[in-house]
């Protein structure tokens, strides 16, 4: 079994395609939608966690790319800038999935990319703009 | 035997002074006991780092040819308006100032990406900043407009001048309403789903000298990475609040007004802050040395997070409408653990003040003193104390 988290960017003409359904039915994958958004100009963005056999996973991702969807591994999409972070811990209790942790002895904040679901809550609220999303 | 500040300074100059941080002294007490420490330890360093809105800086830009009188005109640094109601080439920028065209909260919640605090951070980082001036012109100052880049290394004075910093204790903020609110204490989810606090607790300067026995007007301090001074008590100084039997205030109390040469400071300890839905400000790092002159002063510095209590205040109702209601009291040990219990409900907590930065500052100040680079001062005058009757009053509106 393999598992990946990816960001899918859909051009306008693909927004109405039932891609998650095809990943499940045709490629035998489990799909968990972490975040979905259609912007005013109707491009779509979907953050999903996909698991299944390694081979099926690769084929599924190839299918997405072939029909014109940009597939980016989630971990590459968020950037925690340690030189900007002051370790105030403000983000810690606001992150819905606990991607930020505090070493309570020294009160320093660490960020676990693997847990991040790209909800962008921290990007908005960090007083020091220490978390950036790169598109 | 009681010590004097000049005796301690002699030891600092000889490299013999014993200096520990306000965190280290707590462990030392367990190890050695009070009687022994009071003889051995000369200085305890305290510190804080957090957003402090009553902050700003003044500059003397240097005269142009022909001359221009900014005083009474309008001026901007990177589009952020500055105060010009002083002499020809002096300007003051406040931490919370916003560009005229910032949408503020018109689209709520506003982002507040850049303002006065960020200009100060850019200047101390050595970046060029754009100065734009429009003036009315006089016979002696004929020029009317000016647009130029300035850099902190080229201008005359650059002085950080903060009328209120380093609050002695602070509220813990929650939201009891049914909708999310955006405050200077951060984003607060409805139904008390989260709480925020803002103090370095056991490291905080005025919590280690709760009755202002050593900190006063003229005290030399660590400010923003350089050396600064306490020039007065801070605005809203409110010493007469309820205190524990050890004299520690149970709510916001004393404050410091501080100043220092901005040219010596650096961005590690002066940072622009954007509070989503609220505004901009400046995070300031402050470190204050406490001379251990006698056992009483030592006892105050032994304060631990679990002995410092802060009031839990509802920022959807009690705070904005000045109702003075308190939902409960919690201590800093619990606040720093990540959860507190208020009225039987467990609530996640987050800081706004950085304890990690405060530890770093207390360590740097300790190092400066150990190396003989920083000497202690006797205050020129004391602050109004807890029994002085001095207090923070609300405005009475009149017509």
XYZ file of C-alpha atoms in Angstrom:
534
model
C 0.000 0.000 0.000
C 1.183 3.492 -0.836
C -0.241 6.810 0.230
C 0.344 10.317 -1.112
C -1.104 13.755 -0.607
C -1.379 15.878 -3.719
C -2.719 19.226 -4.833
C -4.741 19.058 -8.054
C -5.163 22.222 -10.086
C -7.942 22.052 -12.665
C -8.274 24.383 -15.608
C -11.784 25.740 -16.181
C -12.722 23.113 -18.814
C -12.030 20.232 -16.440
C -13.913 21.458 -13.395
C -16.954 19.370 -14.230
C -15.054 16.092 -14.746
C -15.752 13.476 -12.051
C -12.053 12.712 -11.506
C -12.242 11.414 -7.955
C -14.941 8.988 -9.001
C -12.706 7.677 -11.809
C -9.712 7.347 -9.499
C -11.828 5.185 -7.207
C -13.668 3.128 -9.828
C -11.097 2.725 -12.593
C -7.884 2.679 -10.578
C -9.076 1.069 -7.358
C -7.780 3.862 -5.153
C -9.026 5.272 -1.874
C -9.513 9.024 -2.088
C -9.930 11.328 0.888
C -10.762 14.934 -0.065
C -8.932 17.285 2.329
C -9.910 20.510 0.663
C -11.838 21.628 -2.410
C -12.174 25.078 -3.879
C -13.415 26.646 -7.108
C -12.112 30.177 -7.627
C -14.130 33.041 -9.168
C -12.588 32.447 -12.584
C -13.626 28.836 -12.149
C -10.268 27.154 -11.907
C -10.533 24.352 -9.389
C -8.167 23.215 -6.668
C -8.504 19.938 -4.851
C -6.283 18.642 -2.097
C -6.578 14.879 -1.762
C -4.995 11.986 0.014
C -4.850 8.928 -2.202
C -3.935 5.420 -1.156
C -3.770 2.113 -2.925
C -1.294 -0.198 -4.641
C 1.844 1.621 -5.788
C 1.216 0.653 -9.410
C -2.412 1.806 -9.362
C -1.367 5.034 -7.694
C 1.152 5.819 -10.423
C -1.403 4.997 -13.127
C -4.032 7.136 -11.440
C -1.660 10.124 -11.258
C -0.705 9.597 -14.919
C -4.401 9.670 -15.830
C -4.815 13.021 -14.019
C -1.810 14.535 -15.748
C -2.914 13.186 -19.134
C -6.273 14.909 -19.013
C -4.593 18.240 -18.150
C -4.624 18.478 -14.368
C -1.515 19.847 -12.665
C -0.486 17.436 -9.903
C 1.814 18.751 -7.161
C 2.882 16.762 -4.132
C 1.427 18.549 -1.106
C 4.679 18.760 0.801
C 6.240 20.977 -1.877
C 3.455 23.459 -1.686
C 3.920 24.961 1.772
C 6.936 26.730 3.121
C 7.614 27.293 6.827
C 10.160 30.106 7.015
C 12.022 29.553 10.242
C 13.826 32.886 10.043
C 10.466 34.655 10.191
C 8.930 32.479 12.944
C 9.283 33.950 16.444
C 7.879 30.857 18.206
C 4.949 32.783 19.632
C 2.878 29.552 19.366
C -0.192 31.412 18.100
C -0.650 29.003 15.146
C -0.468 25.904 17.298
C -4.009 25.826 18.659
C -5.531 27.193 15.444
C -4.190 24.485 13.124
C -7.068 22.010 12.602
C -4.799 18.970 12.151
C -2.041 19.661 14.680
C 0.702 20.204 12.089
C 2.449 22.598 14.482
C 3.928 21.265 17.672
C 5.634 22.914 20.639
C 8.543 21.644 22.667
C 6.970 22.733 25.942
C 10.296 22.892 27.776
C 11.782 25.583 25.561
C 8.507 26.697 23.881
C 9.841 26.333 20.342
C 7.503 25.582 17.444
C 8.079 22.902 14.824
C 6.071 22.190 11.683
C 5.266 18.741 10.315
C 4.636 18.996 6.568
C 3.254 15.492 6.448
C 0.274 16.448 8.586
C -0.519 19.670 6.717
C -3.742 19.631 4.657
C -3.129 23.048 3.097
C -6.156 24.726 4.649
C -4.154 27.966 4.665
C -5.484 29.048 8.061
C -1.939 29.623 9.363
C -0.970 31.536 6.219
C -3.653 34.091 7.007
C -3.212 34.372 10.733
C 0.565 34.124 11.306
C 1.476 37.600 12.618
C 4.993 37.290 11.165
C 3.982 35.762 7.813
C 6.234 32.815 8.503
C 4.175 30.354 6.473
C 3.879 30.824 2.755
C 2.050 28.864 0.118
C 3.889 28.557 -3.152
C 1.845 28.127 -6.285
C 25.041 41.291 53.513
C 23.149 43.755 51.324
C 24.971 44.787 48.129
C 24.937 48.065 46.249
C 24.675 48.621 42.513
C 28.156 50.144 42.400
C 29.591 47.066 44.148
C 27.892 44.852 41.568
C 29.224 47.046 38.751
C 32.765 46.695 40.146
C 32.360 42.921 39.999
C 31.007 43.149 36.432
C 34.014 45.225 35.354
C 36.390 42.686 36.872
C 34.520 39.855 35.161
C 33.607 38.387 38.557
C 29.852 38.988 38.607
C 27.520 36.022 38.923
C 24.617 36.408 36.520
C 21.713 34.030 35.919
C 18.431 34.272 34.034
C 15.054 34.475 35.772
C 14.509 30.872 34.671
C 17.858 29.596 35.992
C 17.413 31.256 39.393
C 14.358 29.061 40.035
C 16.408 25.866 39.692
C 19.250 27.399 41.668
C 16.942 27.968 44.628
C 16.074 24.246 44.717
C 19.792 23.459 44.634
C 21.258 25.970 47.069
C 18.566 27.743 49.052
C 17.854 31.457 49.370
C 20.536 32.409 51.943
C 23.340 31.110 49.788
C 22.068 32.551 46.502
C 21.637 36.051 47.878
C 25.355 36.083 48.663
C 26.457 34.494 45.418
C 24.218 35.908 42.709
C 24.617 39.517 41.588
C 22.162 39.872 38.745
C 19.053 38.113 37.438
C 18.160 38.811 33.815
C 14.516 39.009 32.749
C 13.009 39.414 29.282
C 9.963 39.568 27.073
C 9.207 39.566 23.343
C 5.779 40.315 21.945
C 3.563 42.699 19.996
C 3.595 46.086 21.746
C 1.390 48.608 19.965
C 2.515 51.704 21.800
C 5.837 51.729 19.948
C 7.424 53.856 17.267
C 10.563 55.626 16.200
C 11.670 59.145 15.385
C 14.231 60.167 12.843
C 16.158 63.213 11.795
C 16.459 62.888 8.052
C 19.091 65.572 7.375
C 18.505 68.761 5.371
C 18.040 68.896 1.618
C 19.299 71.672 -0.667
C 17.216 73.810 -1.000
C 15.668 73.153 2.394
C 12.208 71.690 2.995
C 10.092 71.899 6.164
C 8.412 68.533 6.719
C 6.997 69.913 9.973
C 3.328 70.722 9.440
C 3.355 69.013 6.046
C 2.679 65.425 5.059
C 5.199 62.607 4.840
C 5.219 58.886 4.142
C 7.729 56.072 4.598
C 6.963 53.242 2.141
C 3.456 54.740 1.820
C 2.882 54.621 5.588
C 1.996 58.080 6.959
C 4.331 59.478 9.619
C 3.785 62.184 12.220
C 5.166 65.522 11.022
C 4.036 67.926 13.767
C 7.590 68.552 15.004
C 10.667 70.337 13.617
C 11.618 70.665 9.939
C 13.418 67.353 9.382
C 12.153 65.294 12.343
C 9.434 62.681 11.827
C 7.901 59.994 14.053
C 6.466 56.751 12.777
C 4.032 54.801 14.923
C 3.870 50.998 14.908
C 0.149 50.827 14.081
C 0.148 53.340 11.188
C -1.325 52.047 7.902
C -0.957 53.223 4.297
C -3.810 55.576 3.313
C -4.941 53.108 0.643
C -4.915 50.009 2.869
C -8.493 48.628 2.731
C -8.348 48.066 6.518
C -11.420 46.079 7.582
C -13.621 47.159 4.660
C -13.397 43.602 3.445
C -13.560 41.901 6.811
C -11.279 40.457 8.109
C -8.561 42.693 6.663
C -5.060 41.316 6.073
C -3.000 44.321 7.240
C 0.104 43.149 5.458
C 2.276 46.240 5.910
C 2.375 49.220 8.260
C 4.482 51.249 10.669
C 5.915 48.201 12.476
C 7.092 46.768 9.158
C 8.746 50.064 8.164
C 10.730 49.943 11.424
C 11.694 46.303 10.736
C 12.788 47.218 7.195
C 14.874 50.139 8.482
C 16.672 48.097 11.159
C 17.268 45.386 8.530
C 19.255 47.983 6.556
C 16.760 48.160 3.689
C 16.196 51.386 1.762
C 12.830 52.982 2.540
C 11.030 55.502 0.289
C 10.362 58.903 1.860
C 7.730 61.060 0.164
C 7.073 64.577 1.470
C 4.711 67.372 0.564
C 5.338 70.660 2.353
C 3.779 74.121 2.203
C 6.985 76.130 1.660
C 8.284 79.142 3.553
C 10.895 81.813 2.870
C 13.479 79.829 4.841
C 12.285 76.378 3.633
C 11.271 77.014 0.013
C 11.089 73.425 -1.271
C 7.598 71.883 -1.525
C 8.112 68.234 -2.491
C 10.656 65.516 -1.903
C 10.818 61.880 -2.946
C 13.921 59.887 -2.037
C 15.190 56.602 -0.698
C 16.615 56.761 2.816
C 18.694 54.270 4.746
C 19.149 54.045 8.509
C 22.930 54.274 8.154
C 22.715 57.660 6.379
C 20.165 59.563 8.456
C 21.146 61.441 11.634
C 19.255 60.124 14.652
C 17.053 57.021 14.552
C 15.557 56.437 17.984
C 13.029 53.857 19.093
C 10.606 55.627 21.461
C 7.866 53.460 22.910
C 5.383 55.012 25.339
C 4.059 51.671 26.644
C 5.857 48.318 26.589
C 6.433 45.237 28.740
C 3.052 45.039 30.453
C 3.213 43.552 33.915
C 0.861 40.601 33.332
C -1.951 40.509 30.773
C -5.463 39.247 30.063
C -6.172 35.808 28.673
C -8.598 36.312 25.775
C -11.586 34.104 24.913
C -14.753 34.565 22.874
C -18.073 33.493 24.438
C -20.166 34.664 21.480
C -21.452 32.477 18.647
C -19.215 33.900 15.897
C -15.486 34.148 15.218
C -13.905 37.448 16.253
C -10.603 39.050 15.191
C -8.885 40.964 17.979
C -5.471 42.265 18.989
C -5.312 39.017 20.967
C -5.703 37.119 17.696
C -8.454 35.058 16.144
C -10.869 33.800 18.755
C -13.235 31.009 17.823
C -16.832 31.052 19.115
C -17.967 29.355 22.325
C -14.543 29.604 24.004
C -12.944 27.133 21.575
C -9.505 28.736 22.018
C -7.711 31.171 24.323
C -4.719 33.448 23.771
C -2.312 34.975 26.296
C 0.536 37.475 26.080
C 3.243 37.501 28.745
C 6.563 35.768 29.254
C 5.368 34.859 32.777
C 8.268 33.861 35.029
C 10.740 35.614 32.699
C 8.759 38.862 32.412
C 10.648 41.939 33.715
C 7.954 43.535 35.866
C 6.734 40.187 37.210
C 10.233 39.656 38.635
C 10.236 43.083 40.276
C 6.545 43.374 41.059
C 6.791 46.366 43.403
C 9.289 48.331 41.237
C 12.080 48.083 43.808
C 14.880 48.148 41.207
C 13.289 49.147 37.865
C 12.602 52.875 37.542
C 13.227 55.946 35.439
C 16.696 55.692 33.906
C 17.122 51.906 34.097
C 19.447 50.647 31.367
C 17.954 47.722 29.432
C 18.285 45.440 26.403
C 16.012 46.935 23.738
C 15.452 45.442 20.308
C 18.917 43.899 20.227
C 20.722 47.058 21.386
C 20.991 49.075 24.556
C 18.050 51.197 25.668
C 16.658 52.952 28.698
C 13.442 53.166 30.669
C 12.593 56.874 30.264
C 9.372 56.934 32.308
C 6.652 54.624 33.534
C 4.553 53.537 30.573
C 1.149 54.889 29.670
C -1.760 53.175 31.449
C 0.611 52.302 34.338
C -1.789 50.922 36.926
C 0.048 49.762 40.051
C -2.929 49.652 42.431
C -4.525 46.437 41.088
C -5.217 43.302 43.201
C -2.019 41.363 43.960
C -1.038 38.011 45.434
C 0.520 37.930 48.927
C 3.912 38.073 47.161
C 2.959 41.361 45.494
C 2.421 39.900 42.012
C -0.452 41.569 40.131
C -3.357 39.308 39.152
C -4.171 41.396 36.055
C -2.458 43.963 33.784
C -0.644 46.496 36.036
C 2.647 48.364 35.582
C 4.175 49.320 32.226
C 7.473 50.726 30.908
C 8.157 53.621 28.540
C 11.436 52.855 26.775
C 13.799 54.363 24.219
C 17.081 53.505 22.553
C 19.302 53.965 19.515
C 17.579 52.149 16.653
C 20.867 51.967 14.748
C 22.203 49.431 17.278
C 19.122 47.212 17.074
C 18.297 44.327 14.713
C 15.296 42.562 13.219
C 15.673 39.502 15.417
C 14.175 41.577 18.218
C 12.070 44.156 16.352
C 9.507 42.690 13.999
C 6.554 44.015 12.049
C 3.346 42.233 13.015
C 0.138 41.702 11.010
C -2.886 40.811 13.108
C -5.522 39.408 10.783
C -8.729 41.443 11.036
C -7.156 43.846 13.528
C -4.185 45.844 12.251
C -0.409 46.133 12.277
C 2.013 46.603 15.138
C 5.596 45.990 16.219
C 6.933 43.069 18.244
C 9.612 44.322 20.621
C 12.263 42.394 22.530
C 13.124 43.788 25.950
C 15.516 42.508 28.603
C 15.866 44.022 32.064
C 18.587 43.169 34.591
C 17.604 42.962 38.236
C 20.423 43.609 40.735
C 20.162 41.212 43.662
C 20.701 43.811 46.379
C 19.056 41.885 49.207
C 16.981 38.839 50.077
C 13.652 40.570 49.427
C 14.605 41.433 45.831
C 15.894 37.891 45.315
C 12.609 36.419 46.592
C 10.670 38.345 43.933
C 12.837 36.920 41.146
C 12.097 33.354 42.287
C 8.564 33.648 40.917
C 7.424 30.654 38.861
C 4.782 30.348 36.130
C 2.463 28.445 38.451
C 2.417 31.358 40.905
C 1.401 33.987 38.344
C -2.315 34.331 37.661
C -4.007 36.043 34.732
C -7.694 36.907 34.325
C -9.711 35.239 31.553
C -11.636 37.944 29.718
C -14.359 37.665 27.080
C -13.252 39.744 24.068
C -16.683 39.570 22.401
C -18.441 41.490 25.178
C -16.651 42.241 28.468
C -13.533 43.779 26.861
C -15.058 45.882 24.052
C -17.800 47.257 26.309
C -15.517 47.767 29.312
C -17.595 45.624 31.635
C -14.726 44.469 33.791
C -16.102 40.934 34.086
C -13.622 38.102 34.582
C -14.536 34.514 33.677
C -11.857 32.989 35.879
C -8.158 33.004 36.712
C -5.516 30.716 35.256
C -1.771 30.440 35.795
C 1.038 30.606 33.250
C 2.138 27.020 33.792
C -1.254 25.897 32.531
C -1.328 28.502 29.763
C 2.049 27.278 28.495
C 0.967 23.621 28.671
C -1.405 24.249 25.755
C -4.684 23.924 27.640
C -6.571 25.567 30.468
C -9.889 24.873 32.161
C -12.354 27.767 32.401
C -15.755 27.254 33.982
C -15.351 23.498 33.623
C -14.499 23.691 29.914
C -11.092 22.622 28.577
C -9.733 25.222 26.167
C -6.688 25.141 23.852
C -4.229 27.993 24.438
C -1.772 29.876 22.239
C 0.712 32.577 23.071
C 1.249 35.881 21.309
C 4.333 36.684 23.353
C 7.274 34.430 22.469
C 8.735 32.665 25.493
C 11.487 31.217 23.266
C 12.601 34.726 22.223
C 12.377 35.921 25.835
C 14.719 33.088 26.879
C 17.107 34.068 24.112
C 17.101 37.730 25.221
C 17.601 36.880 28.903
C 20.569 34.756 27.793
C 22.084 37.515 25.634
C 21.737 40.119 28.396
C 23.356 37.687 30.833
C 26.207 37.236 28.386
C 26.668 41.004 27.928
C 26.903 41.489 31.698
C 29.292 38.549 32.144
C 31.538 40.026 29.455
C 31.500 43.444 31.132
C 29.731 45.073 28.178
C 26.659 46.138 30.152
C 26.643 47.880 33.527
C 23.657 48.257 35.838
C 22.020 51.557 36.734
C 20.458 53.071 39.803
C 17.049 54.544 38.802
C 16.985 58.343 38.711
C 13.459 58.291 40.162
C 11.092 55.486 41.197
C 7.767 54.552 39.591
C 4.474 55.224 41.373
C 4.011 52.071 43.445
C 1.089 49.902 44.497
C 0.204 52.119 47.447
C 0.685 55.460 45.670
C -2.923 55.843 44.608
C -1.732 56.343 41.004
C -4.171 54.662 38.629
C -5.359 54.147 35.086
C -8.631 56.005 34.631
C -11.280 55.732 31.924
C -12.200 58.759 29.823
C -15.150 60.809 31.005
C -16.746 62.213 27.865
C -17.962 65.839 28.002
C -19.628 68.323 25.648
